[in-house]
mmCIF file of N, CA, C and O in Angstrom:
data_model
loop_
_atom_site.group_PDB
_atom_site.id
_atom_site.type_symbol
_atom_site.label_atom_id
_atom_site.label_comp_id
_atom_site.label_asym_id
_atom_site.label_seq_id
_atom_site.Cartn_x
_atom_site.Cartn_y
_atom_site.Cartn_z
ATOM 1 N N MET A 473 -113.979 -29.625 27.914
ATOM 2 C CA MET A 473 -112.953 -29.513 28.475
ATOM 3 C C MET A 473 -112.061 -30.301 29.216
ATOM 4 O O MET A 473 -110.746 -30.320 28.625
ATOM 5 N N ASN A 474 -112.682 -31.346 29.558
ATOM 6 C CA ASN A 474 -112.149 -32.592 30.318
ATOM 7 C C ASN A 474 -111.479 -33.260 29.349
ATOM 8 O O ASN A 474 -110.555 -34.074 29.645
ATOM 9 N N LEU A 475 -112.292 -33.375 28.408
ATOM 10 C CA LEU A 475 -112.091 -34.505 27.211
ATOM 11 C C LEU A 475 -110.460 -34.011 26.763
ATOM 12 O O LEU A 475 -109.787 -34.715 26.353
ATOM 13 N N ILE A 476 -110.369 -32.676 26.575
ATOM 14 C CA ILE A 476 -108.995 -32.302 26.085
ATOM 15 C C ILE A 476 -108.011 -32.449 26.987
ATOM 16 O O ILE A 476 -106.901 -33.045 26.534
ATOM 17 N N ILE A 477 -108.186 -32.442 28.124
ATOM 18 C CA ILE A 477 -107.525 -32.392 29.321
ATOM 19 C C ILE A 477 -106.943 -33.910 29.478
ATOM 20 O O ILE A 477 -105.671 -34.327 29.294
ATOM 21 N N ILE A 478 -107.861 -34.444 28.940
ATOM 22 C CA ILE A 478 -107.372 -36.409 29.057
ATOM 23 C C ILE A 478 -107.223 -36.700 27.835
ATOM 24 O O ILE A 478 -106.000 -37.504 28.424
ATOM 25 N N LEU A 479 -106.961 -36.036 26.941
ATOM 26 C CA LEU A 479 -106.168 -36.550 25.595
ATOM 27 C C LEU A 479 -104.987 -35.816 25.713
ATOM 28 O O LEU A 479 -103.912 -36.594 25.104
ATOM 29 N N LEU A 480 -104.347 -34.756 26.434
ATOM 30 C CA LEU A 480 -103.152 -34.248 26.686
ATOM 31 C C LEU A 480 -102.357 -35.128 27.802
ATOM 32 O O LEU A 480 -101.253 -35.408 27.218
ATOM 33 N N ILE A 481 -102.883 -35.644 28.712
ATOM 34 C CA ILE A 481 -102.501 -36.610 29.673
ATOM 35 C C ILE A 481 -102.129 -37.940 28.912
ATOM 36 O O ILE A 481 -100.971 -38.334 29.399
ATOM 37 N N LYS A 482 -103.168 -38.286 28.189
ATOM 38 C CA LYS A 482 -102.800 -39.653 27.610
ATOM 39 C C LYS A 482 -101.436 -39.276 26.434
ATOM 40 O O LYS A 482 -100.748 -40.617 26.262
ATOM 41 N N ALA A 483 -101.213 -38.396 25.782
ATOM 42 C CA ALA A 483 -100.448 -38.178 24.927
ATOM 43 C C ALA A 483 -99.052 -37.782 25.745
ATOM 44 O O ALA A 483 -98.124 -38.367 25.459
ATOM 45 N N LEU A 484 -99.210 -37.319 26.917
ATOM 46 C CA LEU A 484 -97.800 -37.288 27.624
ATOM 47 C C LEU A 484 -97.606 -38.661 28.127
ATOM 48 O O LEU A 484 -96.344 -38.731 28.218
ATOM 49 N N ASP A 485 -98.453 -39.316 28.369
ATOM 50 C CA ASP A 485 -98.034 -40.751 28.899
ATOM 51 C C ASP A 485 -97.262 -41.494 27.648
ATOM 52 O O ASP A 485 -96.541 -42.323 28.001
ATOM 53 N N ILE A 486 -97.791 -41.761 26.791
ATOM 54 C CA ILE A 486 -97.341 -42.046 25.277
ATOM 55 C C ILE A 486 -95.883 -41.473 25.097
ATOM 56 O O ILE A 486 -94.945 -42.118 24.884
ATOM 57 N N TYR A 487 -95.727 -40.140 25.595
ATOM 58 C CA TYR A 487 -94.366 -39.744 25.177
ATOM 59 C C TYR A 487 -93.355 -39.918 26.600
ATOM 60 O O TYR A 487 -92.142 -40.237 26.202
ATOM 61 N N LEU A 488 -94.098 -40.245 27.507
ATOM 62 C CA LEU A 488 -93.206 -40.849 28.625
ATOM 63 C C LEU A 488 -92.642 -42.085 28.456
ATOM 64 O O LEU A 488 -91.585 -42.546 28.493
ATOM 65 N N TRP A 489 -93.664 -43.210 28.009
ATOM 66 C CA TRP A 489 -93.318 -44.275 27.561
ATOM 67 C C TRP A 489 -91.993 -44.550 26.351
ATOM 68 O O TRP A 489 -91.253 -45.241 26.456
ATOM 69 N N LEU A 490 -92.289 -43.407 25.496
ATOM 70 C CA LEU A 490 -91.161 -43.584 24.127
ATOM 71 C C LEU A 490 -89.929 -43.170 25.232
ATOM 72 O O LEU A 490 -88.678 -43.582 24.534
ATOM 73 N N ILE A 491 -89.923 -42.345 26.079
ATOM 74 C CA ILE A 491 -88.545 -41.715 26.836
ATOM 75 C C ILE A 491 -88.212 -42.716 27.170
ATOM 76 O O ILE A 491 -86.561 -42.958 27.303
ATOM 77 N N ILE A 492 -88.794 -43.671 27.937
ATOM 78 C CA ILE A 492 -88.507 -44.803 28.877
ATOM 79 C C ILE A 492 -87.754 -45.773 28.110
ATOM 80 O O ILE A 492 -86.795 -46.719 28.035
ATOM 81 N N ALA A 493 -88.457 -45.894 26.983
ATOM 82 C CA ALA A 493 -87.966 -47.040 25.843
ATOM 83 C C ALA A 493 -86.645 -46.354 25.264
ATOM 84 O O ALA A 493 -85.670 -47.657 24.797
ATOM 85 N N ASN A 494 -86.636 -45.401 24.913
ATOM 86 C CA ASN A 494 -85.564 -44.958 24.316
ATOM 87 C C ASN A 494 -84.263 -45.083 25.556
ATOM 88 O O ASN A 494 -82.914 -45.500 25.040
ATOM 89 N N VAL A 495 -84.407 -45.080 26.568
ATOM 90 C CA VAL A 495 -83.371 -45.175 27.317
ATOM 91 C C VAL A 495 -82.618 -46.742 27.789
ATOM 92 O O VAL A 495 -81.690 -46.802 27.394
ATOM 93 N N ILE A 496 -84.021 -47.239 27.592
ATOM 94 C CA ILE A 496 -83.354 -48.954 27.670
ATOM 95 C C ILE A 496 -83.030 -49.372 26.559
ATOM 96 O O ILE A 496 -81.886 -50.043 26.658
ATOM 97 N N VAL A 497 -83.282 -48.674 25.182
ATOM 98 C CA VAL A 497 -82.580 -49.439 23.958
ATOM 99 C C VAL A 497 -81.451 -48.807 24.245
ATOM 100 O O VAL A 497 -80.163 -49.285 23.660
ATOM 101 N N SER A 498 -81.040 -47.570 24.512
ATOM 102 C CA SER A 498 -79.450 -47.185 24.564
ATOM 103 C C SER A 498 -78.875 -47.896 25.331
ATOM 104 O O SER A 498 -77.658 -48.196 24.957
ATOM 105 N N TRP A 499 -79.113 -48.613 26.755
ATOM 106 C CA TRP A 499 -78.509 -49.176 27.507
ATOM 107 C C TRP A 499 -78.277 -50.510 26.644
ATOM 108 O O TRP A 499 -76.963 -50.836 26.663
ATOM 109 N N LEU A 500 -79.305 -50.971 25.892
ATOM 110 C CA LEU A 500 -78.828 -52.145 25.157
ATOM 111 C C LEU A 500 -77.973 -51.891 24.100
ATOM 112 O O LEU A 500 -77.119 -53.179 23.859
ATOM 113 N N LEU A 501 -77.925 -51.045 23.422
ATOM 114 C CA LEU A 501 -76.893 -51.027 22.294
ATOM 115 C C LEU A 501 -75.753 -50.688 23.187
ATOM 116 O O LEU A 501 -74.607 -51.093 22.600
ATOM 117 N N VAL A 502 -75.246 -49.851 24.464
ATOM 118 C CA VAL A 502 -73.948 -49.812 24.923
ATOM 119 C C VAL A 502 -73.748 -51.013 25.587
ATOM 120 O O VAL A 502 -72.036 -51.373 25.239
ATOM 121 N N PHE A 503 -74.528 -52.087 26.113
ATOM 122 C CA PHE A 503 -74.006 -53.468 26.478
ATOM 123 C C PHE A 503 -74.126 -54.417 25.248
ATOM 124 O O PHE A 503 -73.747 -55.593 25.592
ATOM 125 N N ASP A 504 -74.238 -54.257 23.939
ATOM 126 C CA ASP A 504 -73.763 -55.177 22.832
ATOM 127 C C ASP A 504 -75.174 -56.095 23.109
ATOM 128 O O ASP A 504 -74.813 -57.115 22.420
ATOM 129 N N VAL A 505 -76.281 -55.941 23.475
ATOM 130 C CA VAL A 505 -77.447 -56.963 23.381
ATOM 131 C C VAL A 505 -78.122 -56.759 21.854
ATOM 132 O O VAL A 505 -78.400 -57.531 21.465
ATOM 133 N N LEU A 506 -78.203 -55.347 21.930
ATOM 134 C CA LEU A 506 -78.815 -55.247 20.495
ATOM 135 C C LEU A 506 -77.611 -54.761 19.711
ATOM 136 O O LEU A 506 -77.104 -54.076 19.856
ATOM 137 N N ASN A 507 -77.881 -55.055 18.013
ATOM 138 C CA ASN A 507 -76.930 -54.776 17.423
ATOM 139 C C ASN A 507 -77.321 -53.970 16.346
ATOM 140 O O ASN A 507 -78.492 -54.254 15.607
ATOM 141 N N ILE A 508 -76.772 -52.755 15.911
ATOM 142 C CA ILE A 508 -77.758 -51.605 15.450
ATOM 143 C C ILE A 508 -77.834 -51.744 13.869
ATOM 144 O O ILE A 508 -77.857 -51.394 13.023
ATOM 145 N N ARG A 509 -76.698 -52.917 13.226
ATOM 146 C CA ARG A 509 -76.799 -52.966 12.194
ATOM 147 C C ARG A 509 -77.525 -54.060 11.526
ATOM 148 O O ARG A 509 -78.016 -54.062 10.287
ATOM 149 N N ASN A 510 -78.378 -54.437 12.394
ATOM 150 C CA ASN A 510 -79.702 -55.295 12.116
ATOM 151 C C ASN A 510 -80.618 -54.060 11.704
ATOM 152 O O ASN A 510 -80.807 -53.237 12.080
ATOM 153 N N LYS A 511 -81.334 -54.521 10.237
ATOM 154 C CA LYS A 511 -82.460 -53.353 9.903
ATOM 155 C C LYS A 511 -83.432 -52.819 10.527
ATOM 156 O O LYS A 511 -83.673 -51.895 10.796
ATOM 157 N N TRP A 512 -83.899 -53.975 11.500
ATOM 158 C CA TRP A 512 -85.106 -53.573 12.188
ATOM 159 C C TRP A 512 -84.979 -52.997 13.620
ATOM 160 O O TRP A 512 -85.487 -52.011 13.975
ATOM 161 N N VAL A 513 -83.750 -53.111 13.844
ATOM 162 C CA VAL A 513 -83.311 -52.590 14.853
ATOM 163 C C VAL A 513 -82.731 -51.263 15.036
ATOM 164 O O VAL A 513 -83.258 -50.351 15.869
ATOM 165 N N TYR A 514 -82.250 -50.953 13.991
ATOM 166 C CA TYR A 514 -81.705 -49.679 13.106
ATOM 167 C C TYR A 514 -83.117 -48.534 13.487
ATOM 168 O O TYR A 514 -82.950 -47.423 13.842
ATOM 169 N N LYS A 515 -84.048 -49.468 12.396
ATOM 170 C CA LYS A 515 -85.224 -48.458 12.177
ATOM 171 C C LYS A 515 -86.102 -48.199 13.567
ATOM 172 O O LYS A 515 -86.694 -47.271 13.822
ATOM 173 N N GLY A 516 -85.547 -49.014 14.477
ATOM 174 C CA GLY A 516 -86.797 -48.828 15.867
ATOM 175 C C GLY A 516 -86.005 -47.902 16.756
ATOM 176 O O GLY A 516 -86.225 -47.037 17.189
ATOM 177 N N CYS A 517 -84.454 -47.790 16.740
ATOM 178 C CA CYS A 517 -83.692 -47.077 17.209
ATOM 179 C C CYS A 517 -83.938 -45.913 16.595
ATOM 180 O O CYS A 517 -84.289 -44.901 17.166
ATOM 181 N N ASP A 518 -84.098 -45.503 15.349
ATOM 182 C CA ASP A 518 -84.008 -44.333 14.402
ATOM 183 C C ASP A 518 -85.715 -43.871 15.250
ATOM 184 O O ASP A 518 -85.650 -42.408 15.188
ATOM 185 N N LEU A 519 -86.652 -44.532 14.815
ATOM 186 C CA LEU A 519 -87.908 -43.950 15.483
ATOM 187 C C LEU A 519 -88.008 -43.382 16.746
ATOM 188 O O LEU A 519 -88.343 -42.289 16.819
ATOM 189 N N LEU A 520 -87.470 -43.999 17.818
ATOM 190 C CA LEU A 520 -87.186 -43.585 19.124
ATOM 191 C C LEU A 520 -86.419 -42.450 18.994
ATOM 192 O O LEU A 520 -86.843 -41.163 19.829
ATOM 193 N N ASN A 521 -85.233 -42.480 18.470
ATOM 194 C CA ASN A 521 -84.772 -40.970 18.639
ATOM 195 C C ASN A 521 -85.276 -40.103 17.684
ATOM 196 O O ASN A 521 -85.532 -38.896 18.505
ATOM 197 N N ARG A 522 -86.178 -39.971 16.710
ATOM 198 C CA ARG A 522 -86.777 -39.052 16.162
ATOM 199 C C ARG A 522 -88.237 -38.509 17.041
ATOM 200 O O ARG A 522 -88.217 -37.493 16.759
ATOM 201 N N ALA A 523 -88.506 -39.398 17.803
ATOM 202 C CA ALA A 523 -89.216 -39.117 18.609
ATOM 203 C C ALA A 523 -88.886 -38.264 19.938
ATOM 204 O O ALA A 523 -89.550 -37.107 20.359
ATOM 205 N N THR A 524 -87.931 -38.815 20.247
ATOM 206 C CA THR A 524 -87.324 -38.093 21.708
ATOM 207 C C THR A 524 -86.299 -36.812 21.624
ATOM 208 O O THR A 524 -85.903 -36.228 22.408
ATOM 209 N N ASN A 525 -85.621 -36.938 20.734
ATOM 210 C CA ASN A 525 -84.261 -36.176 20.565
ATOM 211 C C ASN A 525 -84.669 -34.799 20.389
ATOM 212 O O ASN A 525 -83.578 -34.050 20.879
ATOM 213 N N PRO A 526 -85.664 -34.589 19.826
ATOM 214 C CA PRO A 526 -86.048 -32.553 19.612
ATOM 215 C C PRO A 526 -85.956 -32.002 21.097
ATOM 216 O O PRO A 526 -85.351 -31.098 21.010
ATOM 217 N N LEU A 527 -86.472 -32.602 21.679
ATOM 218 C CA LEU A 527 -86.730 -31.984 23.390
ATOM 219 C C LEU A 527 -85.492 -32.345 24.018
ATOM 220 O O LEU A 527 -85.062 -31.295 24.809
ATOM 221 N N ALA A 528 -85.016 -33.622 23.935
ATOM 222 C CA ALA A 528 -83.671 -33.917 24.753
ATOM 223 C C ALA A 528 -82.484 -32.790 23.795
ATOM 224 O O ALA A 528 -81.822 -32.372 25.126
ATOM 225 N N GLN A 529 -82.479 -32.749 22.693
ATOM 226 C CA GLN A 529 -81.293 -31.671 22.331
ATOM 227 C C GLN A 529 -81.357 -30.038 23.098
ATOM 228 O O GLN A 529 -80.320 -29.517 23.359
ATOM 229 N N ARG A 530 -82.649 -29.817 23.034
ATOM 230 C CA ARG A 530 -82.980 -28.458 23.526
ATOM 231 C C ARG A 530 -82.596 -28.447 25.252
ATOM 232 O O ARG A 530 -81.597 -27.193 25.250
ATOM 233 N N LEU A 531 -82.385 -29.373 25.969
ATOM 234 C CA LEU A 531 -82.393 -29.548 27.469
ATOM 235 C C LEU A 531 -80.840 -29.964 27.603
ATOM 236 O O LEU A 531 -80.267 -29.477 28.427
ATOM 237 N N ARG A 532 -80.473 -30.603 26.488
ATOM 238 C CA ARG A 532 -78.895 -30.834 26.638
ATOM 239 C C ARG A 532 -78.163 -29.636 26.468
ATOM 240 O O ARG A 532 -76.948 -29.818 27.029
ATOM 241 N N ARG A 533 -78.487 -28.551 25.993
ATOM 242 C CA ARG A 533 -77.767 -27.349 25.964
ATOM 243 C C ARG A 533 -77.295 -26.693 27.470
ATOM 244 O O ARG A 533 -76.566 -26.276 27.725
ATOM 245 N N PHE A 534 -78.538 -27.065 28.313
ATOM 246 C CA PHE A 534 -78.542 -26.479 29.690
ATOM 247 C C PHE A 534 -77.729 -27.377 30.620
ATOM 248 O O PHE A 534 -77.625 -26.974 31.782
ATOM 249 N N ILE A 535 -78.473 -28.649 30.665
ATOM 250 C CA ILE A 535 -77.765 -29.731 31.486
ATOM 251 C C ILE A 535 -76.910 -30.366 30.879
ATOM 252 O O ILE A 535 -77.236 -31.261 29.929
ATOM 253 N N PRO A 536 -75.777 -30.104 31.328
ATOM 254 C CA PRO A 536 -74.501 -30.966 30.871
ATOM 255 C C PRO A 536 -74.545 -32.404 31.184
ATOM 256 O O PRO A 536 -75.105 -32.649 32.467
ATOM 257 N N PRO A 537 -73.845 -33.428 30.616
ATOM 258 C CA PRO A 537 -73.586 -34.827 31.407
ATOM 259 C C PRO A 537 -72.954 -34.996 32.611
ATOM 260 O O PRO A 537 -72.026 -34.327 32.643
ATOM 261 N N LEU A 538 -73.158 -35.511 33.637
ATOM 262 C CA LEU A 538 -72.503 -35.705 34.755
ATOM 263 C C LEU A 538 -71.737 -37.214 34.952
ATOM 264 O O LEU A 538 -72.486 -38.029 35.279
ATOM 265 N N GLY A 539 -70.383 -36.995 34.707
ATOM 266 C CA GLY A 539 -69.777 -38.274 34.637
ATOM 267 C C GLY A 539 -69.793 -39.262 34.016
ATOM 268 O O GLY A 539 -70.050 -40.903 33.923
ATOM 269 N N GLY A 540 -70.286 -38.583 32.254
ATOM 270 C CA GLY A 540 -71.006 -39.527 31.219
ATOM 271 C C GLY A 540 -72.188 -40.117 31.592
ATOM 272 O O GLY A 540 -72.523 -40.760 30.735
ATOM 273 N N ILE A 541 -73.096 -39.576 32.284
ATOM 274 C CA ILE A 541 -74.216 -39.950 32.695
ATOM 275 C C ILE A 541 -75.062 -38.774 31.955
ATOM 276 O O ILE A 541 -75.177 -37.532 32.502
ATOM 277 N N ASP A 542 -75.989 -38.932 31.383
ATOM 278 C CA ASP A 542 -77.133 -37.935 30.822
ATOM 279 C C ASP A 542 -78.376 -37.909 31.489
ATOM 280 O O ASP A 542 -78.857 -38.871 31.662
ATOM 281 N N LEU A 543 -78.818 -36.819 31.774
ATOM 282 C CA LEU A 543 -79.718 -36.779 32.944
ATOM 283 C C LEU A 543 -80.857 -36.141 32.492
ATOM 284 O O LEU A 543 -82.084 -36.068 32.820
ATOM 285 N N THR A 544 -80.994 -35.483 31.039
ATOM 286 C CA THR A 544 -81.756 -35.167 30.329
ATOM 287 C C THR A 544 -83.092 -35.980 30.266
ATOM 288 O O THR A 544 -84.165 -35.271 30.474
ATOM 289 N N PRO A 545 -83.110 -37.270 29.869
ATOM 290 C CA PRO A 545 -84.155 -38.356 30.265
ATOM 291 C C PRO A 545 -85.105 -37.941 31.764
ATOM 292 O O PRO A 545 -86.287 -38.005 31.812
ATOM 293 N N MET A 546 -84.313 -38.110 32.847
ATOM 294 C CA MET A 546 -84.746 -37.498 33.979
ATOM 295 C C MET A 546 -85.531 -36.520 34.058
ATOM 296 O O MET A 546 -86.779 -36.127 34.556
ATOM 297 N N VAL A 547 -84.969 -35.354 33.515
ATOM 298 C CA VAL A 547 -85.469 -34.026 33.899
ATOM 299 C C VAL A 547 -86.857 -33.865 32.727
ATOM 300 O O VAL A 547 -87.771 -33.288 32.899
ATOM 301 N N MET A 548 -86.917 -34.746 31.832
ATOM 302 C CA MET A 548 -87.983 -34.683 30.702
ATOM 303 C C MET A 548 -89.300 -35.603 31.382
ATOM 304 O O MET A 548 -90.299 -35.107 31.605
ATOM 305 N N MET A 549 -88.538 -36.683 32.255
ATOM 306 C CA MET A 549 -89.586 -37.317 32.818
ATOM 307 C C MET A 549 -90.394 -36.548 33.998
ATOM 308 O O MET A 549 -91.417 -36.707 34.093
ATOM 309 N N LEU A 550 -89.500 -35.802 34.772
ATOM 310 C CA LEU A 550 -90.053 -35.075 35.909
ATOM 311 C C LEU A 550 -90.832 -33.768 35.078
ATOM 312 O O LEU A 550 -91.954 -33.272 35.486
ATOM 313 N N GLY A 551 -90.301 -33.476 34.015
ATOM 314 C CA GLY A 551 -91.229 -32.329 33.568
ATOM 315 C C GLY A 551 -92.877 -32.700 33.209
ATOM 316 O O GLY A 551 -93.584 -32.138 33.284
ATOM 317 N N ILE A 552 -92.754 -33.933 32.708
ATOM 318 C CA ILE A 552 -93.962 -34.668 32.338
ATOM 319 C C ILE A 552 -94.346 -34.796 33.386
ATOM 320 O O ILE A 552 -96.049 -34.836 33.207
ATOM 321 N N TYR A 553 -94.361 -35.380 34.390
ATOM 322 C CA TYR A 553 -94.841 -35.417 35.875
ATOM 323 C C TYR A 553 -95.732 -34.246 36.145
ATOM 324 O O TYR A 553 -96.848 -34.419 36.842
ATOM 325 N N LEU A 554 -94.707 -33.299 36.336
ATOM 326 C CA LEU A 554 -95.064 -31.770 36.749
ATOM 327 C C LEU A 554 -96.394 -31.195 35.727
ATOM 328 O O LEU A 554 -97.511 -30.641 36.151
ATOM 329 N N ILE A 555 -96.270 -31.262 34.257
ATOM 330 C CA ILE A 555 -97.472 -30.897 33.541
ATOM 331 C C ILE A 555 -98.544 -31.986 33.850
ATOM 332 O O ILE A 555 -99.852 -31.129 33.942
ATOM 333 N N GLU A 556 -98.582 -32.922 34.111
ATOM 334 C CA GLU A 556 -99.564 -34.356 34.479
ATOM 335 C C GLU A 556 -100.421 -33.511 35.601
ATOM 336 O O GLU A 556 -101.703 -33.511 35.893
ATOM 337 N N GLY A 557 -99.471 -33.372 36.648
ATOM 338 C CA GLY A 557 -100.427 -32.800 37.788
ATOM 339 C C GLY A 557 -101.018 -31.478 37.599
ATOM 340 O O GLY A 557 -102.238 -31.341 38.216
ATOM 341 N N PHE A 558 -100.299 -30.426 36.997
ATOM 342 C CA PHE A 558 -101.173 -29.547 36.604
ATOM 343 C C PHE A 558 -102.247 -29.599 35.842
ATOM 344 O O PHE A 558 -103.335 -29.183 36.227
ATOM 345 N N LEU A 559 -102.313 -30.415 35.047
ATOM 346 C CA LEU A 559 -103.560 -30.698 34.228
ATOM 347 C C LEU A 559 -104.445 -31.440 35.060
ATOM 348 O O LEU A 559 -105.826 -31.284 34.887
ATOM 349 N N TYR A 560 -104.109 -32.369 36.039
ATOM 350 C CA TYR A 560 -105.316 -33.253 36.785
ATOM 351 C C TYR A 560 -105.896 -31.647 37.504
ATOM 352 O O TYR A 560 -107.154 -32.167 38.019
ATOM 353 N N SER A 561 -104.974 -30.915 38.274
ATOM 354 C CA SER A 561 -105.824 -30.145 39.031
ATOM 355 C C SER A 561 -106.555 -28.984 38.273
ATOM 356 O O SER A 561 -107.206 -29.177 38.819
ATOM 357 N N LEU A 562 -106.258 -29.232 36.842
ATOM 358 C CA LEU A 562 -107.122 -27.803 36.029
ATOM 359 C C LEU A 562 -108.689 -28.937 36.287
ATOM 360 O O LEU A 562 -109.598 -28.331 35.473
ATOM 361 N N MET A 563 -108.683 -30.207 36.020
ATOM 362 C CA MET A 563 -109.774 -31.202 35.597
ATOM 363 C C MET A 563 -110.923 -30.987 36.926
ATOM 364 O O MET A 563 -112.066 -31.215 36.872
ATOM 365 N N GLN A 564 -110.115 -30.607 38.200
ATOM 366 C CA GLN A 564 -110.878 -30.778 39.447
ATOM 367 C C GLN A 564 -111.421 -29.317 39.968
ATOM 368 O O GLN A 564 -111.420 -28.452 39.507
#
């Protein structure tokens, strides 16, 4: 049972880092540091968006952007931390 919980925690950690990478890449695109016309940048951005957008789109129905700032990545990260805390308590 502990092995399954550890694997779930590791998968959540990977998803957390994907969310962080998606936020950083979106900032780099806005400030024109990365160019989306580059094939490799486009593929990397598309991969990150495909991994994180399904959950983010569901949350965006309930959480509107405040002043142009999207709060869904923060809510997703908070949810991951709460789920990980619950899983750690199950291990004990």
